[in-house]
Coordinates of C-alpha atoms in Angstrom, one line a residue:
X1 CA 106.5 134.0 50.7
X2 CA 109.2 135.7 52.7
X3 CA 110.7 133.5 55.4
X4 CA 111.9 136.3 57.7
X5 CA 110.2 139.2 59.5
X6 CA 112.1 142.5 59.2
X7 CA 112.1 144.8 62.2
X8 CA 113.3 148.4 61.9
X9 CA 114.8 149.5 65.3
X10 CA 114.9 153.3 65.7
X11 CA 116.5 154.9 68.7
X12 CA 114.8 158.3 68.6
X13 CA 117.2 159.6 71.3
X14 CA 120.4 159.1 69.2
X15 CA 119.0 158.8 65.7
X16 CA 120.6 155.4 65.3
X17 CA 118.6 152.8 63.4
X18 CA 119.0 149.3 62.0
X19 CA 117.0 146.5 60.5
X20 CA 117.1 143.0 62.1
X21 CA 115.6 139.9 60.6
X22 CA 113.8 137.2 62.5
X23 CA 112.9 133.8 60.9
X24 CA 109.2 133.1 60.6
X25 CA 108.1 130.6 63.2
X26 CA 111.5 130.4 65.0
X27 CA 109.8 131.2 67.3
X28 CA 107.9 134.4 66.2
X29 CA 105.0 134.4 63.8
X30 CA 103.7 138.0 64.1
X31 CA 103.5 141.3 65.8
X32 CA 102.2 140.0 69.1
X33 CA 104.7 137.2 69.9
X34 CA 107.6 139.2 68.4
X35 CA 106.3 142.4 70.2
X36 CA 106.2 140.6 73.5
X37 CA 109.8 139.5 73.0
X38 CA 111.1 143.0 72.1
X39 CA 109.1 144.7 74.8
X40 CA 110.5 142.4 77.4
X41 CA 114.1 143.1 76.2
X42 CA 113.9 146.8 75.4
X43 CA 110.6 148.2 76.8
X44 CA 110.0 149.2 73.2
X45 CA 106.8 150.5 71.6
X46 CA 106.3 148.1 68.7
X47 CA 104.2 148.9 65.6
X48 CA 103.8 145.9 63.3
X49 CA 101.8 144.0 60.7
X50 CA 100.9 140.4 60.2
X51 CA 102.3 138.0 57.7
X52 CA 99.2 138.4 55.6
X53 CA 99.3 142.2 55.3
X54 CA 98.8 143.3 51.7
X55 CA 97.1 140.0 50.7
X56 CA 93.7 139.5 49.1
X57 CA 92.3 138.3 52.4
X58 CA 89.8 141.0 53.7
X59 CA 90.6 142.4 57.1
X60 CA 94.3 141.4 57.0
X61 CA 95.6 144.9 57.2
X62 CA 95.2 145.7 60.9
X63 CA 98.1 147.5 62.5
X64 CA 99.1 145.9 65.8
X65 CA 100.7 148.1 68.5
X66 CA 102.3 146.4 71.5
X67 CA 104.3 147.3 74.6
X68 CA 104.0 147.8 78.3
X69 CA 100.9 150.1 78.8
X70 CA 101.2 153.2 81.0
X71 CA 97.5 152.8 81.8
X72 CA 97.1 149.0 82.3
X73 CA 100.6 148.5 83.7
X74 CA 101.3 145.2 81.9
X75 CA 102.0 144.1 78.4
X76 CA 99.2 145.3 76.1
X77 CA 98.0 144.9 72.5
X78 CA 96.2 147.8 70.8
X79 CA 95.1 147.6 67.2
X80 CA 94.1 150.0 64.4
X81 CA 92.1 149.1 61.3
X82 CA 93.5 149.5 57.8
X83 CA 96.8 151.2 58.6
X84 CA 98.9 148.1 57.9
X85 CA 98.1 148.3 54.2
X86 CA 100.3 151.4 53.9
X87 CA 102.9 150.2 56.5
X88 CA 103.4 147.1 54.4
X89 CA 104.7 149.4 51.6
X90 CA 107.8 150.0 53.8
X91 CA 108.8 146.4 53.2
X92 CA 108.9 146.0 57.0
X93 CA 107.0 143.8 59.4
X94 CA 107.6 146.0 62.5
X95 CA 108.9 149.3 63.8
X96 CA 110.4 149.0 67.3
X97 CA 110.9 152.4 69.0
X98 CA 113.5 152.8 71.8
X99 CA 115.1 155.9 73.4
X100 CA 113.6 159.3 73.9
X101 CA 113.9 162.3 71.6
X102 CA 115.3 165.5 73.1
X103 CA 112.1 167.4 72.2
X104 CA 108.6 166.5 70.9
X105 CA 109.1 165.2 67.3
X106 CA 107.7 163.8 64.1
X107 CA 109.3 160.6 62.9
X108 CA 109.4 160.2 59.1
X109 CA 109.7 156.8 57.4
X110 CA 109.8 156.3 53.6
X111 CA 110.9 153.5 51.3
X112 CA 111.1 155.0 47.8
X113 CA 112.7 151.9 46.3
X114 CA 115.5 149.4 46.9
X115 CA 116.3 148.2 50.4
X116 CA 116.8 151.5 52.1
X117 CA 114.3 153.0 54.5
X118 CA 114.6 156.8 54.9
X119 CA 114.5 157.8 58.6
X120 CA 114.3 161.4 59.7
X121 CA 113.3 163.1 63.0
X122 CA 112.2 166.7 63.3
X123 CA 110.9 168.8 66.2
X124 CA 107.4 170.0 66.4
X125 CA 105.7 172.6 68.7
X126 CA 103.0 170.3 70.0
X127 CA 101.1 172.9 71.9
X128 CA 100.8 175.3 69.0
X129 CA 99.7 172.5 66.8
X130 CA 97.2 171.0 69.2
X131 CA 95.6 174.4 69.8
X132 CA 94.7 174.4 66.1
X133 CA 92.7 171.2 66.3
X134 CA 94.3 168.5 68.5
X135 CA 95.1 165.2 66.8
X136 CA 93.6 166.3 63.5
X137 CA 95.9 169.3 63.3
X138 CA 98.8 167.1 64.1
X139 CA 98.0 164.8 61.3
X140 CA 97.7 167.7 58.9
X141 CA 101.0 169.1 60.2
X142 CA 102.9 165.9 59.5
X143 CA 101.3 165.5 56.1
X144 CA 102.1 169.1 55.1
X145 CA 105.7 168.7 56.3
X146 CA 106.5 165.4 54.6
X147 CA 103.6 164.4 52.3
X148 CA 105.3 165.7 49.2
X149 CA 108.1 163.2 49.6
X150 CA 105.9 160.2 48.9
X151 CA 104.9 159.0 45.5
X152 CA 101.8 157.2 47.0
X153 CA 99.6 158.3 49.8
X154 CA 101.2 157.8 53.2
X155 CA 99.6 157.3 56.6
X156 CA 100.1 159.3 59.8
X157 CA 99.9 158.1 63.5
X158 CA 99.5 160.9 66.0
X159 CA 98.8 161.7 69.6
X160 CA 96.9 164.6 71.3
X161 CA 97.1 166.5 74.6
X162 CA 95.5 163.5 76.4
X163 CA 98.9 161.8 75.9
X164 CA 100.7 164.5 77.8
X165 CA 98.2 164.9 80.6
X166 CA 96.8 161.5 81.3
X167 CA 97.9 157.8 81.1
X168 CA 95.1 156.9 78.6
X169 CA 96.1 158.9 75.5
X170 CA 95.3 157.1 72.3
X171 CA 97.0 156.9 68.9
X172 CA 94.9 158.3 66.1
X173 CA 95.1 158.0 62.3
X174 CA 93.0 158.5 59.2
X175 CA 93.2 157.2 55.6
X176 CA 94.8 159.7 53.2
X177 CA 93.3 159.7 49.7
X178 CA 94.9 161.7 46.9
X179 CA 97.0 163.7 49.5
X180 CA 94.0 164.6 51.7
X181 CA 93.0 163.3 55.1
X182 CA 89.6 161.6 55.3
X183 CA 87.2 161.7 58.2
X184 CA 87.1 157.9 58.6
X185 CA 89.7 158.0 61.3
X186 CA 90.8 154.8 63.1
X187 CA 92.2 154.5 66.6
X188 CA 94.5 152.4 68.7
X189 CA 92.7 153.6 71.8
X190 CA 92.8 151.0 74.6
X191 CA 95.8 150.8 76.8
X192 CA 97.1 154.4 76.5
X193 CA 99.7 153.6 73.8
X194 CA 99.5 157.3 72.8
X195 CA 100.7 158.2 76.2
X196 CA 103.6 155.7 75.8
X197 CA 104.5 157.1 72.4
X198 CA 104.8 160.6 73.8
X199 CA 106.1 160.0 77.3
X200 CA 108.6 157.3 76.6
X201 CA 109.7 158.4 73.1
X202 CA 108.6 162.1 72.8
X203 CA 107.0 161.3 69.5
X204 CA 103.9 163.3 68.6
X205 CA 103.6 161.8 65.1
X206 CA 104.9 159.1 62.8
X207 CA 104.4 159.3 59.1
X208 CA 105.2 156.4 56.9
X209 CA 104.7 155.0 53.4
X210 CA 106.6 153.6 50.4
X211 CA 106.6 151.8 47.2
X212 CA 108.1 148.5 48.2
X213 CA 106.5 145.5 46.5
X214 CA 106.8 142.2 48.3
X215 CA 105.4 138.7 47.8
X216 CA 102.0 139.3 49.2
X217 CA 99.5 136.4 48.7
X218 CA 97.3 137.4 45.8
X219 CA 96.1 134.2 44.2
X220 CA 92.3 134.3 44.5
X221 CA 91.8 130.9 42.9
X222 CA 93.9 129.3 45.6
X223 CA 92.1 131.2 48.4
X224 CA 88.7 130.3 46.9
X225 CA 89.8 126.6 47.0
X226 CA 90.7 126.8 50.6
X227 CA 87.3 128.2 51.5
X228 CA 85.5 125.9 49.2
X229 CA 87.1 122.9 51.0
X230 CA 86.0 124.2 54.3
X231 CA 82.7 126.0 53.7
X232 CA 81.8 125.0 50.1
X233 CA 81.8 128.7 49.2
X234 CA 84.2 131.2 47.8
X235 CA 86.2 133.5 50.1
X236 CA 84.2 136.6 49.5
X237 CA 80.9 134.8 49.9
X238 CA 82.0 133.5 53.3
X239 CA 83.3 136.9 54.4
X240 CA 80.2 138.7 53.2
X241 CA 78.1 136.6 55.4
X242 CA 80.5 136.9 58.4
X243 CA 80.4 140.7 58.3
X244 CA 76.6 141.1 58.0
X245 CA 76.3 142.8 61.4
X246 CA 78.9 145.4 60.5
X247 CA 77.5 146.3 57.1
X248 CA 73.6 145.9 57.4
X249 CA 71.6 143.3 59.3
X250 CA 68.2 142.9 57.7
X251 CA 66.9 141.3 60.9
X252 CA 67.2 144.6 62.7
X253 CA 67.1 147.0 59.8
X254 CA 70.3 148.6 60.9
X255 CA 74.0 148.0 60.8
X256 CA 77.3 148.5 62.4
X257 CA 78.2 148.0 66.1
X258 CA 76.2 151.0 67.0
X259 CA 73.0 150.0 65.2
X260 CA 72.9 146.3 66.0
X261 CA 74.0 146.6 69.6
X262 CA 71.6 149.4 70.5
X263 CA 68.8 147.7 68.7
X264 CA 69.1 144.5 70.7
X265 CA 70.1 146.0 74.1
X266 CA 66.7 146.1 75.7
X267 CA 66.9 145.7 79.5
X268 CA 70.6 145.3 79.3
X269 CA 71.1 149.0 78.6
X270 CA 73.8 150.7 80.8
X271 CA 73.3 154.3 81.7
X272 CA 74.2 157.0 84.2
X273 CA 77.4 155.4 85.4
X274 CA 75.9 151.9 85.6
X275 CA 73.1 153.0 88.0
X276 CA 70.9 151.2 85.5
X277 CA 71.8 147.9 87.3
X278 CA 69.8 149.0 90.3
X279 CA 66.7 149.9 88.3
X280 CA 63.8 147.5 87.5
X281 CA 63.7 145.7 84.2
X282 CA 60.5 147.6 83.3
X283 CA 62.3 150.9 83.9
X284 CA 65.4 149.9 81.9
X285 CA 63.2 148.8 79.0
X286 CA 61.2 152.0 79.1
X287 CA 64.3 154.1 79.0
X288 CA 65.7 152.0 76.1
X289 CA 62.5 152.4 74.2
X290 CA 61.9 156.1 74.8
X291 CA 65.5 157.4 74.6
X292 CA 67.3 154.9 72.5
X293 CA 64.9 153.2 70.1
X294 CA 62.7 156.2 69.5
X295 CA 65.4 158.8 69.5
X296 CA 69.2 157.9 69.7
X297 CA 69.0 154.9 67.4
X298 CA 66.3 156.4 65.2
X299 CA 68.5 159.4 64.5
X300 CA 71.4 157.0 63.6
X301 CA 69.2 154.9 61.3
X302 CA 67.7 157.9 59.5
X303 CA 71.0 159.9 59.1
X304 CA 73.5 157.1 58.5
X305 CA 72.0 153.7 57.7
X306 CA 69.2 154.6 55.3
X307 CA 71.4 157.0 53.2
X308 CA 74.2 154.4 53.3
X309 CA 76.8 156.7 54.7
X310 CA 79.5 154.2 55.3
X311 CA 83.0 153.4 54.2
X312 CA 86.0 151.1 55.0
X313 CA 88.9 151.8 57.3
X314 CA 91.5 152.2 54.6
X315 CA 91.6 148.7 53.1
X316 CA 89.1 147.2 50.6
X317 CA 86.6 145.3 52.8
X318 CA 83.0 144.3 52.4
X319 CA 82.2 145.1 56.0
X320 CA 82.2 148.9 55.3
X321 CA 82.0 149.2 59.1
X322 CA 82.7 152.9 59.3
X323 CA 79.3 154.4 59.8
X324 CA 79.3 158.2 59.4
X325 CA 77.3 161.4 59.7
X326 CA 79.3 164.2 58.3
X327 CA 82.7 164.2 60.1
X328 CA 81.4 162.0 62.9
X329 CA 82.1 158.3 62.9
X330 CA 79.5 156.2 64.8
X331 CA 80.7 153.2 66.7
X332 CA 78.9 151.5 69.6
X333 CA 81.4 151.7 72.5
X334 CA 82.4 155.4 72.2
X335 CA 78.8 156.4 71.7
X336 CA 77.7 154.2 74.6
X337 CA 80.4 155.2 77.1
X338 CA 80.2 158.9 76.1
X339 CA 76.4 158.5 75.5
X340 CA 74.0 156.8 77.8
X341 CA 76.7 156.0 80.4
X342 CA 77.0 159.8 80.8
X343 CA 73.3 160.4 80.6
X344 CA 73.3 161.4 76.9
X345 CA 70.7 160.0 74.5
X346 CA 70.9 162.5 71.6
X347 CA 73.1 162.3 68.6
X348 CA 73.9 166.0 68.4
X349 CA 74.9 166.1 72.0
X350 CA 76.9 162.9 71.8
X351 CA 78.7 164.0 68.7
X352 CA 79.9 167.2 70.4
X353 CA 81.3 165.2 73.4
X354 CA 82.8 162.3 71.4
X355 CA 84.5 164.7 68.9
X356 CA 85.9 166.8 71.8
X357 CA 87.3 163.7 73.4
X358 CA 88.7 162.4 70.0
X359 CA 90.3 165.8 69.2
X360 CA 92.1 165.6 72.5
X361 CA 93.3 162.1 71.7
X362 CA 91.8 160.1 74.5
X363 CA 90.8 156.5 74.5
X364 CA 87.1 157.3 74.2
X365 CA 85.9 154.3 76.2
X366 CA 88.1 155.1 79.1
X367 CA 87.2 158.7 78.9
X368 CA 83.5 157.8 79.0
X369 CA 84.0 155.7 82.1
X370 CA 85.9 158.4 83.9
X371 CA 83.5 161.2 83.0
X372 CA 80.5 159.1 84.0
X373 CA 82.2 158.4 87.4
X374 CA 82.9 162.1 87.9
X375 CA 79.4 163.1 86.9
X376 CA 78.0 160.5 89.4
X377 CA 80.1 162.0 92.2
X378 CA 78.9 165.5 91.2
X379 CA 75.3 164.3 91.2
X380 CA 75.5 162.7 94.6
X381 CA 77.5 165.6 96.2
X382 CA 80.6 163.4 96.8
X383 CA 82.5 166.0 94.8
X384 CA 81.8 169.7 94.3
X385 CA 81.8 171.4 90.8
X386 CA 84.5 173.9 91.8
X387 CA 86.8 171.1 92.7
X388 CA 86.6 169.8 89.2
X389 CA 86.7 173.2 87.4
X390 CA 83.1 173.0 86.2
X391 CA 80.0 175.1 87.0
X392 CA 77.2 172.6 87.2
X393 CA 76.0 169.1 87.9
X394 CA 74.5 166.6 85.5
X395 CA 70.8 166.3 84.7
X396 CA 70.3 162.6 85.5
X397 CA 66.7 162.6 86.6
X398 CA 65.4 160.3 83.8
X399 CA 61.8 160.6 85.0
X400 CA 61.9 164.3 84.1
X401 CA 64.4 164.1 81.3
X402 CA 64.2 166.1 78.1
X403 CA 66.1 163.9 75.6
X404 CA 67.5 166.9 73.6
X405 CA 68.1 169.7 76.2
X406 CA 69.2 167.5 79.1
X407 CA 71.5 165.5 76.8
X408 CA 73.0 168.7 75.6
X409 CA 73.5 169.9 79.2
X410 CA 75.3 166.7 80.1
X411 CA 77.4 166.8 77.0
X412 CA 78.6 170.3 77.8
X413 CA 79.4 169.3 81.3
X414 CA 81.4 166.4 79.9
X415 CA 83.3 168.8 77.6
X416 CA 84.1 171.0 80.6
X417 CA 85.4 168.0 82.5
X418 CA 87.6 167.0 79.6
X419 CA 89.0 170.6 79.5
X420 CA 89.6 170.4 83.3
X421 CA 91.4 167.1 82.9
X422 CA 93.7 168.5 80.2
X423 CA 94.4 171.7 82.3
X424 CA 94.8 169.7 85.5
X425 CA 92.3 171.9 87.3
X426 CA 91.5 171.4 90.9
X427 CA 91.8 167.8 92.0
X428 CA 91.8 166.4 88.4
X429 CA 95.4 165.2 88.3
X430 CA 95.2 162.1 86.0
X431 CA 98.8 161.8 84.8
X432 CA 99.0 158.6 86.9
X433 CA 95.5 157.5 86.2
X434 CA 91.9 157.6 87.4
X435 CA 92.3 154.6 89.8
X436 CA 95.0 156.4 91.7
X437 CA 92.9 159.6 92.0
X438 CA 89.8 157.5 93.1
X439 CA 91.9 155.7 95.8
X440 CA 93.4 158.9 97.0
X441 CA 90.1 160.7 97.3
X442 CA 88.6 157.7 99.1
X443 CA 91.3 157.7 101.7
X444 CA 90.7 161.4 102.3
X445 CA 86.9 161.5 102.1
X446 CA 85.5 158.0 102.4
X447 CA 85.3 154.9 100.2
X448 CA 82.0 155.9 98.5
X449 CA 84.0 157.8 95.8
X450 CA 85.9 154.7 94.8
X451 CA 82.9 152.5 95.1
X452 CA 81.1 154.1 92.2
X453 CA 84.1 153.9 89.9
X454 CA 83.6 150.8 87.7
X455 CA 87.0 149.6 86.6
X456 CA 89.3 146.6 86.4
X457 CA 92.5 146.9 88.5
X458 CA 95.9 145.5 87.6
X459 CA 99.0 145.6 89.7
X460 CA 99.8 148.6 91.9
X461 CA 98.4 151.4 89.6
X462 CA 96.9 149.7 86.5
X463 CA 93.3 150.2 85.6
X464 CA 90.9 149.9 82.7
X465 CA 87.3 150.9 82.1
X466 CA 85.5 147.7 81.0
X467 CA 83.9 147.1 77.6
X468 CA 80.3 148.3 77.5
X469 CA 78.4 145.1 78.0
X470 CA 76.5 144.0 81.1
X471 CA 78.2 140.6 81.6
X472 CA 80.7 139.3 84.2
X473 CA 83.4 138.6 81.6
X474 CA 84.2 142.3 81.2
X475 CA 85.4 142.5 84.9
X476 CA 87.3 139.2 84.8
X477 CA 90.8 138.8 86.2
X478 CA 92.7 138.4 82.9
X479 CA 96.2 139.6 81.9
X480 CA 94.8 142.0 79.3
X481 CA 91.4 143.6 79.8
X482 CA 89.5 146.3 78.0
X483 CA 89.6 144.4 74.7
X484 CA 87.8 141.2 73.8
X485 CA 90.3 138.8 75.3
X486 CA 87.5 137.4 77.5
X487 CA 84.1 135.9 77.1
X488 CA 81.4 138.6 76.9
X489 CA 78.4 136.6 76.0
X490 CA 75.1 137.1 77.9
X491 CA 74.5 133.5 79.0
X492 CA 75.3 132.4 82.5
X493 CA 78.4 130.4 83.0
X494 CA 79.7 129.1 86.4
X495 CA 82.7 131.3 87.2
X496 CA 85.3 128.5 86.9
X497 CA 83.9 127.6 83.4
X498 CA 83.8 131.4 82.6
X499 CA 87.5 131.6 83.5
X500 CA 88.3 128.8 81.1
X501 CA 86.1 130.4 78.4
X502 CA 88.0 133.7 79.0
X503 CA 91.3 131.9 78.4
X504 CA 90.0 130.2 75.2
X505 CA 88.7 133.5 73.9
X506 CA 92.1 135.1 74.7
X507 CA 93.8 132.5 72.5
X508 CA 91.3 132.9 69.7
X509 CA 91.9 136.6 69.7
X510 CA 95.6 136.1 69.6
X511 CA 95.2 134.0 66.4
X512 CA 93.7 137.2 64.9
X513 CA 96.1 139.8 66.3
X514 CA 99.2 137.8 65.7
X515 CA 98.2 137.7 62.0
X516 CA 97.1 141.3 61.8
X517 CA 93.5 140.2 61.1
X518 CA 90.5 142.4 62.1
X519 CA 88.2 140.7 64.5
X520 CA 85.1 141.6 62.5
X521 CA 86.1 138.7 60.3
X522 CA 86.6 136.3 63.2
X523 CA 83.7 134.0 62.2
X524 CA 86.0 132.4 59.6
X525 CA 89.4 133.8 60.5
X526 CA 89.9 132.0 63.8
X527 CA 89.4 128.8 61.9
X528 CA 91.2 129.6 58.7
X529 CA 94.2 131.6 59.7
X530 CA 96.1 128.5 61.0
X531 CA 95.1 126.7 57.9
X532 CA 96.4 129.5 55.7
X533 CA 99.7 129.7 57.7
X534 CA 100.0 126.0 57.1
X535 CA 99.4 126.3 53.4
X536 CA 101.8 129.2 52.9
X537 CA 104.6 128.4 55.4
X538 CA 104.0 124.7 56.2
X539 CA 103.8 125.6 59.9
X540 CA 100.1 125.2 61.0
X541 CA 100.8 123.2 64.1
X542 CA 103.8 125.4 65.1
X543 CA 101.6 128.5 64.7
X544 CA 98.9 127.1 67.0
X545 CA 101.5 125.9 69.5
X546 CA 103.1 129.4 69.5
X547 CA 99.7 131.0 70.2
X548 CA 99.3 128.9 73.3
X549 CA 102.9 129.7 74.4
X550 CA 102.4 133.4 73.8
X551 CA 99.1 133.4 75.7
X552 CA 100.7 131.6 78.7
X553 CA 103.6 134.0 78.7
X554 CA 101.4 137.0 78.8
X555 CA 99.2 135.3 81.4
X556 CA 102.2 134.6 83.6
X557 CA 102.4 138.4 84.1
X558 CA 98.8 138.5 85.3
X559 CA 98.6 140.9 88.2
X560 CA 94.9 141.3 88.3
X561 CA 93.5 143.0 91.5
X562 CA 90.3 141.9 93.2
X563 CA 87.4 144.4 92.7
X564 CA 88.0 147.6 94.6
X565 CA 84.6 149.1 93.7
X566 CA 81.4 148.0 95.4
X567 CA 79.6 148.7 92.1
X568 CA 81.8 146.1 90.4
X569 CA 80.3 143.5 92.8
X570 CA 76.8 144.8 92.2
X571 CA 77.4 144.8 88.4
X572 CA 78.1 141.1 88.4
X573 CA 75.5 139.9 90.9
X574 CA 72.7 142.1 89.4
X575 CA 73.5 140.4 86.1
X576 CA 73.1 137.0 87.8
X577 CA 69.9 138.0 89.4
X578 CA 68.5 139.3 86.1
X579 CA 69.4 136.0 84.5
X580 CA 67.3 134.1 87.0
X581 CA 64.4 136.5 87.8
X582 CA 63.9 138.2 84.4
X583 CA 65.2 135.7 81.8
X584 CA 64.0 132.7 83.8
X585 CA 67.3 130.8 83.6
X586 CA 67.5 128.0 86.2
X587 CA 70.9 126.5 86.9
X588 CA 72.0 124.9 90.2
X589 CA 75.2 127.0 90.3
X590 CA 73.3 130.2 89.5
X591 CA 70.9 129.7 92.4
X592 CA 73.8 128.7 94.6
X593 CA 75.8 131.9 93.8
X594 CA 72.8 134.1 94.4
X595 CA 72.2 132.5 97.7
X596 CA 75.8 133.0 98.7
X597 CA 75.6 136.6 97.6
X598 CA 72.5 137.2 99.7
X599 CA 74.1 135.5 102.7
X600 CA 77.6 137.0 102.6
X601 CA 78.0 139.5 99.8
X602 CA 81.7 140.2 100.2
X603 CA 82.8 136.6 100.5
X604 CA 80.6 135.5 97.6
X605 CA 82.2 138.2 95.3
X606 CA 85.7 137.3 96.3
X607 CA 85.1 133.6 95.7
X608 CA 83.4 134.3 92.3
X609 CA 86.4 136.4 91.3
X610 CA 88.9 133.7 92.3
X611 CA 87.0 131.0 90.5
X612 CA 87.3 132.9 87.3
X613 CA 91.0 133.3 88.0
X614 CA 91.4 129.6 88.6
X615 CA 89.6 128.7 85.4
X616 CA 91.9 130.9 83.3
X617 CA 95.0 129.4 85.0
X618 CA 93.8 125.9 84.2
X619 CA 93.9 126.6 80.5
X620 CA 96.9 129.0 80.4
X621 CA 99.5 127.1 82.3
X622 CA 103.1 127.9 81.4
X623 CA 104.4 126.0 78.4

């Protein structure tokens, strides 16, 4: 195995590039710890792969993108499935981008043989291309311009107009098979790294590929022995069991994040900008049954699961987690945030809105949270349609809700709001983020506008729409939020303990990301990755120690802000109340926190937040 990581530095402002080599484990093991180092020195956008990329280990080809996020404000890690398999053909571990091109450009990287990587930069008329189909047109443009230079299928990373007009633009890609783009696109969405790619470096697309052959781990007999020693099963048997949810779970007769999560949601369903937390349990369950189980989920099962319309993300993998219906890819969080959270419970309606958001290149989860907030303000009269460049208000009366026509109405309103955001109509100026707009409007018109915007704050301007689970962990004060670097289980944990569990989860996830491993394989990967690093490089303990050091260094930049939105507070304490009153959980601290909340709501919330903060600090002290 190679003992060095090779980093291609490209200054897109001058055209200068070079390759630097960093010894494995001295002190960098992968794209996170090395990316943190480079981002701190150069404010670079780093695109890298793990040491196991190209190996026989399923899920080991996740592309890891790091840097300081324009949306969150701190160091961020965004990941993309499958794309590392092609990146590995460059014979590189990382691309580090610095400088800014004079005009919007496409960066071309190719390694046709030998030690030389071809690097070329060419201008592109982004607005003309985007008008032809957003991120999909940009992928096609890059492929048409450079695809003929590759002897094997390349991969393209692109941004859309969301990157130009907001701070939460994503990076999109799709596997290319026999020279043609497929519809199983993958995203590095969270953190606005697409905005960083365009704003900081003026890059609209990066196309890469090559024919380099390195010493990837390919010995299946050795791998099977590792897993036999630990699980008494071969590698693929363990992985097949670990990825059941993402393929097909017979317990629920559905599969994928969409199928299993919506099937099991019940009274935890979030809808209409989190107004669901104020409804009774019976009402939430009725809405889940009528609109989700009997319609939204039924459509998905009949159209996608039963015909087995599924594929992988671009690398061979038994999870086949990409659930599709035609050109539409169905994942839980985008179809939740741009579905029930926006008052949409029909697949046809959700498809139109999700595809419109994707075409523009938004982080779909953040877009869903922002649209739901704006719709809420329209519905309550806090904002007027003409101020947002739209013509109507949402249909959110779920007692008189037609699941098809009202969902279609809400989806069309969402599409209009997306277009207004991109055109910066009226008050919708989101170049500096939704949190800034919410605070500005609250100063001018009253705090009610901010109070219904559910988000996590970071530093002076940073913000993030939380993961779509009704649990306190998604609003925790951690150094990176919006991913799964926190505990998001549904059981009650005292906040101090929850903070420690958040910190432990953060380190567990870093084990995966720093090795380029997809978290869908985490059931075995969190345990086995250090063992494998030990077997291949003889540095198991060093790897584990470096994970702790990297976690503490990221955490040392933690500038989390106490909840600015009153709905954040209600989100947490309604969860606690449901645990006691509906699920019947009795715990002395649960009762004590609910009593404190009823006695002094503001003080209880502040103390709960700080207890989570303390717990994380206890585990993530500086090494």
